[in-house]
Short mmCIF file of C-alpha atoms in Angstrom, two decimals:
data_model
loop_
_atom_site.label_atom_id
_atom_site.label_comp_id
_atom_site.label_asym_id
_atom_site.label_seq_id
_atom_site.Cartn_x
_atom_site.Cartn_y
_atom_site.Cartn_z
CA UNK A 241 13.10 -35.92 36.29
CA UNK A 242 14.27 -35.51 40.02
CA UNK A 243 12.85 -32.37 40.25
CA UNK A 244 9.86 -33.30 39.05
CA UNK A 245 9.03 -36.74 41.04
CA UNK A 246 9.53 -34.39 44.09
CA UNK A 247 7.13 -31.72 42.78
CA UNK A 248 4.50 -34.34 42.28
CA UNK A 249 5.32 -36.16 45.75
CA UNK A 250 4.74 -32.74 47.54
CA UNK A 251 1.39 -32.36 45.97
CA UNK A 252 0.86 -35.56 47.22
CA UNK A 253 1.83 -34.56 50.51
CA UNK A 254 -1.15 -31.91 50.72
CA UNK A 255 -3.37 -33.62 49.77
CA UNK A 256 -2.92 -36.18 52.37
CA UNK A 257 -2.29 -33.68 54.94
CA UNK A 258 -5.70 -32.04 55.28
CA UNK A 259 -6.81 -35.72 56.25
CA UNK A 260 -4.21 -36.35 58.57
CA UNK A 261 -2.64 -34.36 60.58
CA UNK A 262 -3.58 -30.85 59.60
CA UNK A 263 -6.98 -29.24 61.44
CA UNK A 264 -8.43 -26.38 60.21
CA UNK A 265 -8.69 -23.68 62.66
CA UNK A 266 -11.95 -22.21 63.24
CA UNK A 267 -13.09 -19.23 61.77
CA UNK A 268 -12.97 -15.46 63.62
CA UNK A 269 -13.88 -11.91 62.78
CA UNK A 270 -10.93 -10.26 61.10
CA UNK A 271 -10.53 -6.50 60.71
CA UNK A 272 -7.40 -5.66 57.74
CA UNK A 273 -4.81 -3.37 59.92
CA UNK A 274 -3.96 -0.56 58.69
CA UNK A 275 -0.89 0.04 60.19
CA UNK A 276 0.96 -3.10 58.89
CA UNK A 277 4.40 -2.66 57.15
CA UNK A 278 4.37 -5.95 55.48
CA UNK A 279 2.14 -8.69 54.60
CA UNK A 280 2.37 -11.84 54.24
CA UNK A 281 0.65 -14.48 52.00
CA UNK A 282 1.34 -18.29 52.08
CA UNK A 283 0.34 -21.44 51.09
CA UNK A 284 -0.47 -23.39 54.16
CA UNK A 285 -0.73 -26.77 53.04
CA UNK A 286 -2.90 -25.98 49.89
CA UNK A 287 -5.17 -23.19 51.82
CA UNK A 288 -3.77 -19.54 52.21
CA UNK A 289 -2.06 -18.45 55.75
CA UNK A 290 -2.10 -14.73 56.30
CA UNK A 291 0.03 -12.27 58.65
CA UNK A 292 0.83 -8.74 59.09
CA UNK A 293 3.51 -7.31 60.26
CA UNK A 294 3.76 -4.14 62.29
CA UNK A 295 7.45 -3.38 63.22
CA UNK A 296 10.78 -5.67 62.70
CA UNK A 297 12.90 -5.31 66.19
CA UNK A 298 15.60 -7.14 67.16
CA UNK A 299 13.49 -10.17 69.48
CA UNK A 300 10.42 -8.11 68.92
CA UNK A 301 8.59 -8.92 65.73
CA UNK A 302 5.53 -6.79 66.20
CA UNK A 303 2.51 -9.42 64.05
CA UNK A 304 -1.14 -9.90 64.01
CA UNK A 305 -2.55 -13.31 64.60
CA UNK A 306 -2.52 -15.54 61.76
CA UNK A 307 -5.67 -15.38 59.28
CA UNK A 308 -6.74 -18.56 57.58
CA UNK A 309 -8.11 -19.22 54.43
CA UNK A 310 -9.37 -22.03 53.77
CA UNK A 311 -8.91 -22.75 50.11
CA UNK A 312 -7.76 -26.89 49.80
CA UNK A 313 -10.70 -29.01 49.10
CA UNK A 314 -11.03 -32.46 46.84
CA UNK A 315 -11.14 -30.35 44.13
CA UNK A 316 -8.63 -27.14 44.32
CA UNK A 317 -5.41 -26.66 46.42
CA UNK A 318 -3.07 -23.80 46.17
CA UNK A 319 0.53 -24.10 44.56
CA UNK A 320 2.46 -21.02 44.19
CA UNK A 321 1.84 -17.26 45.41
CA UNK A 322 3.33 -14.16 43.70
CA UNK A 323 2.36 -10.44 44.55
CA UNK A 324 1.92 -7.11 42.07
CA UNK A 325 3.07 -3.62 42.54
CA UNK A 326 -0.27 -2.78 43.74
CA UNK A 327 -0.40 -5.27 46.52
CA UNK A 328 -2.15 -7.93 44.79
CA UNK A 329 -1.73 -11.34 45.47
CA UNK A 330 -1.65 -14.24 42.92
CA UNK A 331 -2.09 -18.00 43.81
CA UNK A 332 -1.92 -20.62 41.41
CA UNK A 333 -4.80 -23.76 41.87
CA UNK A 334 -3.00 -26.59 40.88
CA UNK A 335 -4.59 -30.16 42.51
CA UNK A 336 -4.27 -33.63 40.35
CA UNK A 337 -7.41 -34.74 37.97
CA UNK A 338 -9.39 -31.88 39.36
CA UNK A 339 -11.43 -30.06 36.76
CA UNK A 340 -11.32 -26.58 39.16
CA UNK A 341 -7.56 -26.74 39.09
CA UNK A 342 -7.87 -24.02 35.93
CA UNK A 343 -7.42 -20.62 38.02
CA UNK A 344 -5.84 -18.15 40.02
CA UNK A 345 -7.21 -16.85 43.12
CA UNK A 346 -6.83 -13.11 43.23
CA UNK A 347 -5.91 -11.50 47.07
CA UNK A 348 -5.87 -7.90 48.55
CA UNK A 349 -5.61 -6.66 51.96
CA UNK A 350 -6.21 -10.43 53.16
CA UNK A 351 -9.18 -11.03 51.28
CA UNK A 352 -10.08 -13.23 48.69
CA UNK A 353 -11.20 -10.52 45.66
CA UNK A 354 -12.08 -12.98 42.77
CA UNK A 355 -10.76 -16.30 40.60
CA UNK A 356 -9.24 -16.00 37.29
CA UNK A 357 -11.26 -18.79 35.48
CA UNK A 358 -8.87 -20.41 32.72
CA UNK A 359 -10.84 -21.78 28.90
CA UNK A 360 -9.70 -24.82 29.72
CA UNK A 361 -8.26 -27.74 32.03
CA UNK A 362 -4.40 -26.89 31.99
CA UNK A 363 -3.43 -26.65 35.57
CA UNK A 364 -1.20 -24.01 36.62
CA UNK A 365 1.98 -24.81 37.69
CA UNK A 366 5.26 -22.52 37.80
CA UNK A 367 4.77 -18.80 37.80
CA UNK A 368 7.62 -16.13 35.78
CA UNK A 369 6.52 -12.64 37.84
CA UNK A 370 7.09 -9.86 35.78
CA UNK A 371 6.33 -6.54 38.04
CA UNK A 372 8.07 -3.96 36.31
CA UNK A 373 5.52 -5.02 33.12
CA UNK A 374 2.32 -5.44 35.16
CA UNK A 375 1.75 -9.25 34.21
CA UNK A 376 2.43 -12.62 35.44
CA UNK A 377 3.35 -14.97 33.09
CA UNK A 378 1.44 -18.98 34.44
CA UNK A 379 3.42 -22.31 32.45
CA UNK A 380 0.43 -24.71 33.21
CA UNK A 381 0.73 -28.14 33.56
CA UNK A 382 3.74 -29.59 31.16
CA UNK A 383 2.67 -33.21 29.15
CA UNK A 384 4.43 -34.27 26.32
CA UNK A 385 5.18 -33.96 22.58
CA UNK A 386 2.58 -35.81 21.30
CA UNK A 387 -0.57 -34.21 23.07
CA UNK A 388 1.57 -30.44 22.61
CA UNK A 389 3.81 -30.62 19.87
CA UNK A 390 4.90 -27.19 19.83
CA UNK A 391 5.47 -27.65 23.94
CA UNK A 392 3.62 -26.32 27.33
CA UNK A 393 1.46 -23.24 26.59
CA UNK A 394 1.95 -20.60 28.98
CA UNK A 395 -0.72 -17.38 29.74
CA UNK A 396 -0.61 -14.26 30.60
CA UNK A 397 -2.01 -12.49 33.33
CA UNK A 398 -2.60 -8.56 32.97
CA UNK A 399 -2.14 -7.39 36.75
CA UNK A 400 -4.21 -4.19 35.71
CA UNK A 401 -7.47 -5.57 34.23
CA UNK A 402 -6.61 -9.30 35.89
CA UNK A 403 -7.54 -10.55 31.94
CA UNK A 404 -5.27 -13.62 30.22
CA UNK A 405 -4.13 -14.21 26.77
CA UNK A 406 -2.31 -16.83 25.28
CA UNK A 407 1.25 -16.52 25.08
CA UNK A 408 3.95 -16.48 21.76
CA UNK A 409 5.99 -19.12 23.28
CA UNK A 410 5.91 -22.56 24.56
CA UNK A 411 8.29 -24.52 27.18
CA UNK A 412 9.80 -27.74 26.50
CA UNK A 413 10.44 -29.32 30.05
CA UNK A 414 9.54 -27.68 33.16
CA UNK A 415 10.90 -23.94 34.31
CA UNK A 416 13.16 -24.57 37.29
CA UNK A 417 13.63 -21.10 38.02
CA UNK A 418 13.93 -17.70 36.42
CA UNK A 419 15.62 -14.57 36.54
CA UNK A 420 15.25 -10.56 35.45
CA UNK A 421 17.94 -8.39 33.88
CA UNK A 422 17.46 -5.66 31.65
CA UNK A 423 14.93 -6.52 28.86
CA UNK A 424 14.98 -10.33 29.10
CA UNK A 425 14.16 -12.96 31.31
CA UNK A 426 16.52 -15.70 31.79
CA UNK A 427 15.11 -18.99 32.85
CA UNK A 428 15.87 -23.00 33.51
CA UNK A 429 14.22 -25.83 31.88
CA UNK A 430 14.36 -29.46 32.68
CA UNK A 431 12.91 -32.32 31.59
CA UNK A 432 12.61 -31.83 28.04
CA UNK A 433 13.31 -36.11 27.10
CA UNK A 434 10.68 -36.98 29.74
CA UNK A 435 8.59 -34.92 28.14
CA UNK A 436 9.40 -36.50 24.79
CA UNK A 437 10.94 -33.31 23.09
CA UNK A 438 13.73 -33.58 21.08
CA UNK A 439 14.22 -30.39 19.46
CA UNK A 440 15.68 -28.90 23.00
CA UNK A 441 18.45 -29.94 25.48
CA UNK A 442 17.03 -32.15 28.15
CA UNK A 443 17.85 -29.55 30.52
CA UNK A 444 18.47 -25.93 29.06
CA UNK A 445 18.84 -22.09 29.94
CA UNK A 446 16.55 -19.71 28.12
CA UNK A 447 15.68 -16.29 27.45
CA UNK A 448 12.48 -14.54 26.68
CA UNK A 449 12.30 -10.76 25.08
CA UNK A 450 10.23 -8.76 27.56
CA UNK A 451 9.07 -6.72 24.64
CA UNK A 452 8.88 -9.18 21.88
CA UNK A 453 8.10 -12.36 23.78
CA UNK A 454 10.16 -13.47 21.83
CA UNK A 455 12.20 -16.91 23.50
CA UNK A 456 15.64 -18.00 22.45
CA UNK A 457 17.07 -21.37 23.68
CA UNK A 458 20.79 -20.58 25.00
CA UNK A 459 22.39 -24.25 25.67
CA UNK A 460 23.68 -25.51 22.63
CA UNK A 461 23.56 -28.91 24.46
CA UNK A 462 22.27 -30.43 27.63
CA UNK A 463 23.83 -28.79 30.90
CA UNK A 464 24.28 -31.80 32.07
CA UNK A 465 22.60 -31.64 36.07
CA UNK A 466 19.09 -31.60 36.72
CA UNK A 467 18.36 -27.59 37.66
CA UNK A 468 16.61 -26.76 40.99
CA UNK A 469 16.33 -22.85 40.85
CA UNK A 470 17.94 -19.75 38.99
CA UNK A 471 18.78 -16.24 39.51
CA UNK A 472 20.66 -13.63 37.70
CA UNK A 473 23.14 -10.95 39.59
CA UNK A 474 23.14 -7.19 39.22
CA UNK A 475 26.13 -7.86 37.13
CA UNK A 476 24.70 -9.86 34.77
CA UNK A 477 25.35 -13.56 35.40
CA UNK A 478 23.74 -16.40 35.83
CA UNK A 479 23.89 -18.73 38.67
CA UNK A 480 21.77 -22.16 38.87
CA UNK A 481 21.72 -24.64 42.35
CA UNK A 482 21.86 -28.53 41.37
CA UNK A 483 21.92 -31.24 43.62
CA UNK A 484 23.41 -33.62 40.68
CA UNK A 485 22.55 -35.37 37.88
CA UNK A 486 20.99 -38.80 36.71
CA UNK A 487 22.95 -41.58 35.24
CA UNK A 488 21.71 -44.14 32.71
CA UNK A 489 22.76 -47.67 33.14
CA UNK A 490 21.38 -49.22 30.86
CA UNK A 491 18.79 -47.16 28.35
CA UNK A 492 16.51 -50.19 28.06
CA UNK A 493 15.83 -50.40 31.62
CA UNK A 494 15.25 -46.80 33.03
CA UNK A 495 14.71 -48.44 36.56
CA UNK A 496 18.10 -49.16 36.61
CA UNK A 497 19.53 -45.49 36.92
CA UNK A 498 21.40 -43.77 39.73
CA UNK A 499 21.32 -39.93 41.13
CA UNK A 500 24.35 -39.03 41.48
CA UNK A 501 24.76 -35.62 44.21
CA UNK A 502 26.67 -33.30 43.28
CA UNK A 503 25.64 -29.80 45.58
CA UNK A 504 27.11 -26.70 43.44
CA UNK A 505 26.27 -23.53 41.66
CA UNK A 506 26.83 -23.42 38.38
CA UNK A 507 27.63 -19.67 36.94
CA UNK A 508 26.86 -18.55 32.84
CA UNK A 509 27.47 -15.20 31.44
CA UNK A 510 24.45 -13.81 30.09
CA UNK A 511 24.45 -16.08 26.49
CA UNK A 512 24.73 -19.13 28.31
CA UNK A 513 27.89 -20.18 28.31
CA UNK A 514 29.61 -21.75 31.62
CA UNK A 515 32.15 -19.63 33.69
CA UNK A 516 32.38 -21.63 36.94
CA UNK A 517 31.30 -24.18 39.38
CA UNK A 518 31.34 -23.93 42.81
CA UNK A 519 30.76 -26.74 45.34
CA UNK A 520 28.11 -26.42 48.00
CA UNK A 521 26.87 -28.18 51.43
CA UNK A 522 24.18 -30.96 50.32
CA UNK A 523 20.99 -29.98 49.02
CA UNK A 524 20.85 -26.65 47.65
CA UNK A 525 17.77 -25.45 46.58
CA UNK A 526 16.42 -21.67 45.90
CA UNK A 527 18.40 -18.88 45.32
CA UNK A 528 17.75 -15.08 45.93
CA UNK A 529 20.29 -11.88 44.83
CA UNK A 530 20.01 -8.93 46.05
CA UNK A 531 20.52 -5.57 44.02
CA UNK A 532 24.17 -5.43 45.45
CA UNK A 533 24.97 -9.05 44.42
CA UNK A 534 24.98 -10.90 47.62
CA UNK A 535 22.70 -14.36 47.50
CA UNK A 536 20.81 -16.32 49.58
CA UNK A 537 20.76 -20.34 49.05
CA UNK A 538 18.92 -22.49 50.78
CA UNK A 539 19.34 -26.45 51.66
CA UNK A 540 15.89 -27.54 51.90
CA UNK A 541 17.01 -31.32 53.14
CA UNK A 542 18.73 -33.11 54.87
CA UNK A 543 18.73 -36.64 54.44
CA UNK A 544 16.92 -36.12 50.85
CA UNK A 545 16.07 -33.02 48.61
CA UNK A 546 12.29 -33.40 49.73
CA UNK A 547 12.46 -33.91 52.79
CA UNK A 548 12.56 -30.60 53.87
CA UNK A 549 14.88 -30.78 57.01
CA UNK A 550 17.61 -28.41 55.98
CA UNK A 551 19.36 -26.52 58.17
CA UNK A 552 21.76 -24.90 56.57
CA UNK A 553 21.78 -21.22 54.33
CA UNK A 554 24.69 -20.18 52.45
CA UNK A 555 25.43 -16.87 52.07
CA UNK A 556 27.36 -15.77 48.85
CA UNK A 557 28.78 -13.39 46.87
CA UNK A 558 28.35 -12.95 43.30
CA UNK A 559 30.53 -9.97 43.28
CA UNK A 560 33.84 -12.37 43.69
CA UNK A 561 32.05 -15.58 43.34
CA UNK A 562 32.85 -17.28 46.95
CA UNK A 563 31.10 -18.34 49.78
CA UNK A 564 30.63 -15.17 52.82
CA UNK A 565 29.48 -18.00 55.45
CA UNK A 566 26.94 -20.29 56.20
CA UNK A 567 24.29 -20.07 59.10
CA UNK A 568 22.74 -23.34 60.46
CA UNK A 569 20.21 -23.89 62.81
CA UNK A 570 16.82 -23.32 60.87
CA UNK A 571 15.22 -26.44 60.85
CA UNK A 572 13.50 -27.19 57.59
CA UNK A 573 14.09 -24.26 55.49
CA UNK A 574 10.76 -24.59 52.59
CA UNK A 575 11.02 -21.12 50.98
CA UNK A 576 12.09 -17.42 51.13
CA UNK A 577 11.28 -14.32 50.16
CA UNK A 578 13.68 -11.16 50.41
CA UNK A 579 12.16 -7.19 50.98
CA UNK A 580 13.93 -4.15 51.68
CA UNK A 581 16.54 -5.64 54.13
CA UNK A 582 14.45 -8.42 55.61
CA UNK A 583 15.03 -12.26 54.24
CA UNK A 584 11.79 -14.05 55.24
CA UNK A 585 12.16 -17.70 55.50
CA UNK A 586 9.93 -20.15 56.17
CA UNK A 587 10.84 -23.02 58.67
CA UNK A 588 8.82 -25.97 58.79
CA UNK A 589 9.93 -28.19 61.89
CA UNK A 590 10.04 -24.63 63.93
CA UNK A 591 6.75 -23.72 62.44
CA UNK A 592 7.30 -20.61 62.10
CA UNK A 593 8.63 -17.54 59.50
CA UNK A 594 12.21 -16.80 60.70
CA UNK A 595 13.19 -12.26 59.53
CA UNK A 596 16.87 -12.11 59.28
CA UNK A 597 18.17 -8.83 58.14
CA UNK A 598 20.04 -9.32 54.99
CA UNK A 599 23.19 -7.12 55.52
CA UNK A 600 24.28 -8.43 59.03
CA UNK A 601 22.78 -11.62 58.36
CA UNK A 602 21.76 -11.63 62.29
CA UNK A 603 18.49 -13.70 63.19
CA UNK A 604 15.88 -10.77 63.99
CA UNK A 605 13.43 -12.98 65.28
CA UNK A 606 10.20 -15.75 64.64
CA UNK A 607 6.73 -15.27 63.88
CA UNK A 608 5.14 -18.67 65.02
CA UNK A 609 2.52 -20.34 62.51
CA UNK A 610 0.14 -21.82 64.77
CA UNK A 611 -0.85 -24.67 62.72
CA UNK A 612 1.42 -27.31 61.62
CA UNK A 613 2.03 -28.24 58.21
CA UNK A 614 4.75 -27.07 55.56
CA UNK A 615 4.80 -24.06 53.27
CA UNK A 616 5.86 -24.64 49.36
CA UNK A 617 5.79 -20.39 48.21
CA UNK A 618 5.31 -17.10 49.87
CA UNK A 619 5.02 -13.80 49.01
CA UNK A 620 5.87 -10.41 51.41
CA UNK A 621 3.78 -7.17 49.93
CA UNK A 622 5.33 -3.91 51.59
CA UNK A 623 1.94 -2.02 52.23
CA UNK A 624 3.94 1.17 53.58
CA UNK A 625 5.93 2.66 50.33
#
C-alpha cells in the first residue's frame, strides 16, 4: 500500500512540475554523435532527457549537451525507460485519466522512431525487461478483483517487429521488482488485499517460465513487509529491500494504522523460502547485482521514502551476505543503472548523473542536467560493442 501511495504521489509530482517550477528548454539543431560510448535515456519529469557519452576519465567525463524531448503534456507523461540489445529504447506513457496513456514511445539514436498504440485504455505501469528473449514484458495499470477477476493483464512487446500480444498470466498486486536467472524470472508483488484478491499473499515472490510463461506463486503466505525492489545473485538467491511493514489497529478503521520501518534485505533461495535478514541504514530502495555478486542499494530518502533526499549507497556482497561499506554524499539518489564497470546514478538535489566505477567504488565524476527536476528510471545503451 506504501509503495503504492508513493508511486501515485510521484505522478502527482510531474504533473505539477511542468507548471511550476520546471521550464522547458528551447529547442536546437541536434546532430546523433557517432563516436559516443554510451547513451543515455531518462525521464525528465515526464519528457525524455538525452546524453552521450564519449569517454569515462577520472574528473573528465567526456558528454554532449543534454537533448530534450519534450514528451509530458495534459494528456501523456513518461514513466519508466528500458533499452533492447539493439539499442532501442522503451518508455512507458503512463499519466492519470488520460485516454493517450495506452503506449510506448519507441527511441533510437536520440530520436523518437514511433508509439506502440495499445487496444485499449490500460496504462502502462511497471516494465519486466527480458533482453536475452527480445521482448519486454508491460503490467499496465493494476485495479481490482472485481473489474479483473483473473488479476492485471500484462503484454508483450516483441523488440524485433515492436508488435504486442496478450500475455498467459496475470498479477495480483503490483510487481515491486524483478529478477533473471536461468530460465525464470523471479519477481515481487504487493498489494494483492488492496487490490481485493484473495487467492494470493498480500505481498508475494513469484516466478514466471521464460519458455512457458508459465507463473508460479512461491510464498505460501504473506512475507510480511511491504517490498520496494528485487534482484537475484549469480548464485541464485534472492534478495528484496523493505523499509517495513503496515500494522492494523483496528480492521474497521483502516485510518487508524501505523508504518512501522524496518530498513533490511531480506534473502530467499530460489523456491522462496527465507534464509536471512539483514538490517540496513533507513530507506532502502533499488537494488542492482552484478555478474560477480556484489550489489548496489540505494536510500532514496531521507526524512521519508519519497522524498528523495538520500544520501547514502550500500555496497554489499551477496557472495558472504554482509555489508562491503557504505558511501554518502550523493544527495537525492532517484535511480541507477549499472554497464560494464560504470554504476550510473542519478542525483536529484546535485542535478546531475553521478559514474562511479563499480569495482573501486571511487566517484569518477558528474554529468550536470541542466534543468531541474527529478528522474524516476533510466536506461544506459552501450553503442560501442
Amino acid at each position: 500500500m506504501k509503495k503504492h501511495i508513493c508511486t501515485l504521489f510521484i505522478i502527482i509530482m510531474l504533473l505539477l512540475t511542468s507548471c511550476s517550477s520546471f521550464s522547458e528548454p528551447k529547442k536546437e539543431s541536434f546532430h546523433y554523435d557517432d563516436n559516443s560510448k554510451y547513451d543515455i535515456y531518462f525521464n525528465l519529469v515526464g519528457n525524455i532527457g538525452f546524453i552521450q557519452v564519449e569517454d569515462i576519465e577520472k574528473d573528465n567525463i567526456l558528454h554532449g549537451k543534454m537533448k530534450f524531448m519534450p514528451t509530458k503534456n495534459e494528456d501523456k507523461m513518461i514513466y519508466k525507460v528500458v533499452s533492447s540489445a539493439d539499442n532501442k529504447v522503451y518508455a512507458s506513457v503512463r499519466t492519470p485519466g488520460s485516454t493517450k496513456a495506452n503506449r510506448l514511445i519507441v527511441l533510437k539514436e536520440g530520436e523518437i522512431q514511433k508509439e506502440i498504440v495499445f487496444k485499449d485504455n490500460h496504462k502502462p505501469a511497471e516494465i519486466i525487461n527480458d533482453v536475452e528473449k527480445n521482448r519486454v514484458f508491460v503490467e499496465l495499470t493494476q485495479s481490482n478483483a472485481i473489474n479483473l477477476p483473473l488479476g492485471t493483464p500484462v503484454r508483450i512487446v516483441d523488440y524485433a517487429t515492436d508488435e504486442y500480444f496478450d500475455c498467459p498470466f496475470y498479477t495480483k498486486g503490483a510487481i515491486s521488482g524483478y529478477g533473471i536467472f536461468g530460465n525464470y524470472i523471479y519477481g515481487v508483488c504487493g498489494g494483492a488485499r488492496e487490490s481485493l484478491y484473495t487467492d494470493v499473499p498480500d505481498n508475494h515472490i513469484f516466478k514466471i517460465d521464460r519458455n512457458s510463461l508459465e507463473m508460479e506463486i512461491l510464498s505460501k503466505e504473506n512475507l510480511g513487509y511491504l517490498p520496494n525492489d528485487l534482484g537475484v545473485s549469480p548464485k541464485g538467491k534472492i534478495y528484496i529491500t523493505t523499509n517495513g511493514h503496515i500494522e492494523m489497529l483496528d480492521p474497521d478503521h483502516p485510518e487508524t494504522s501505523n508504518f512501522n520501518t524496518e530498513d533490511s534485505l531480506w534473502i530467499y533461495d530460489l523456491n522462496g523460502n527465507f534464509q536471512k535478514k539483514v538490517e540496513l541504514k533507513k530507506w532502502c530502495n533499488q537494488i542492482i547485482i552484478n555478474e560477480n555478486g556484489i550489489a548496489y542499494i540505494s536510500h532514496s530518502g531521507k526524512r521519508f521514502s519519497s522524498d528523495y533526499l538520500g544520501e547514502t549507497l550500500t555496497i554489499f556482497d551477496t557472495n558472504s551476505d554482509s555489508i562491503v561499506k557504505t558511501i554518502d554524499g550523493l544527495n537525492g539518489i532517484t535511480t541507477m543503472y549499472l554497464i560494464d564497470d560504470y554504476l550510473f546514478i542519478y542525483t536529484s538535489e546535485k542535478q546531475s548523473i553521478t559514474i562511479m566505477d563499480a569495482k573501486t567504488y571511487e566517484i569518477l565524476g558528474q554529468i550536470p542536467i541542466d534543468y531541474k527536476g527529478f528522474c524516476l528510471s533510466m536506461t544506459v545503451v552501450k553503442t560501442k560493442k
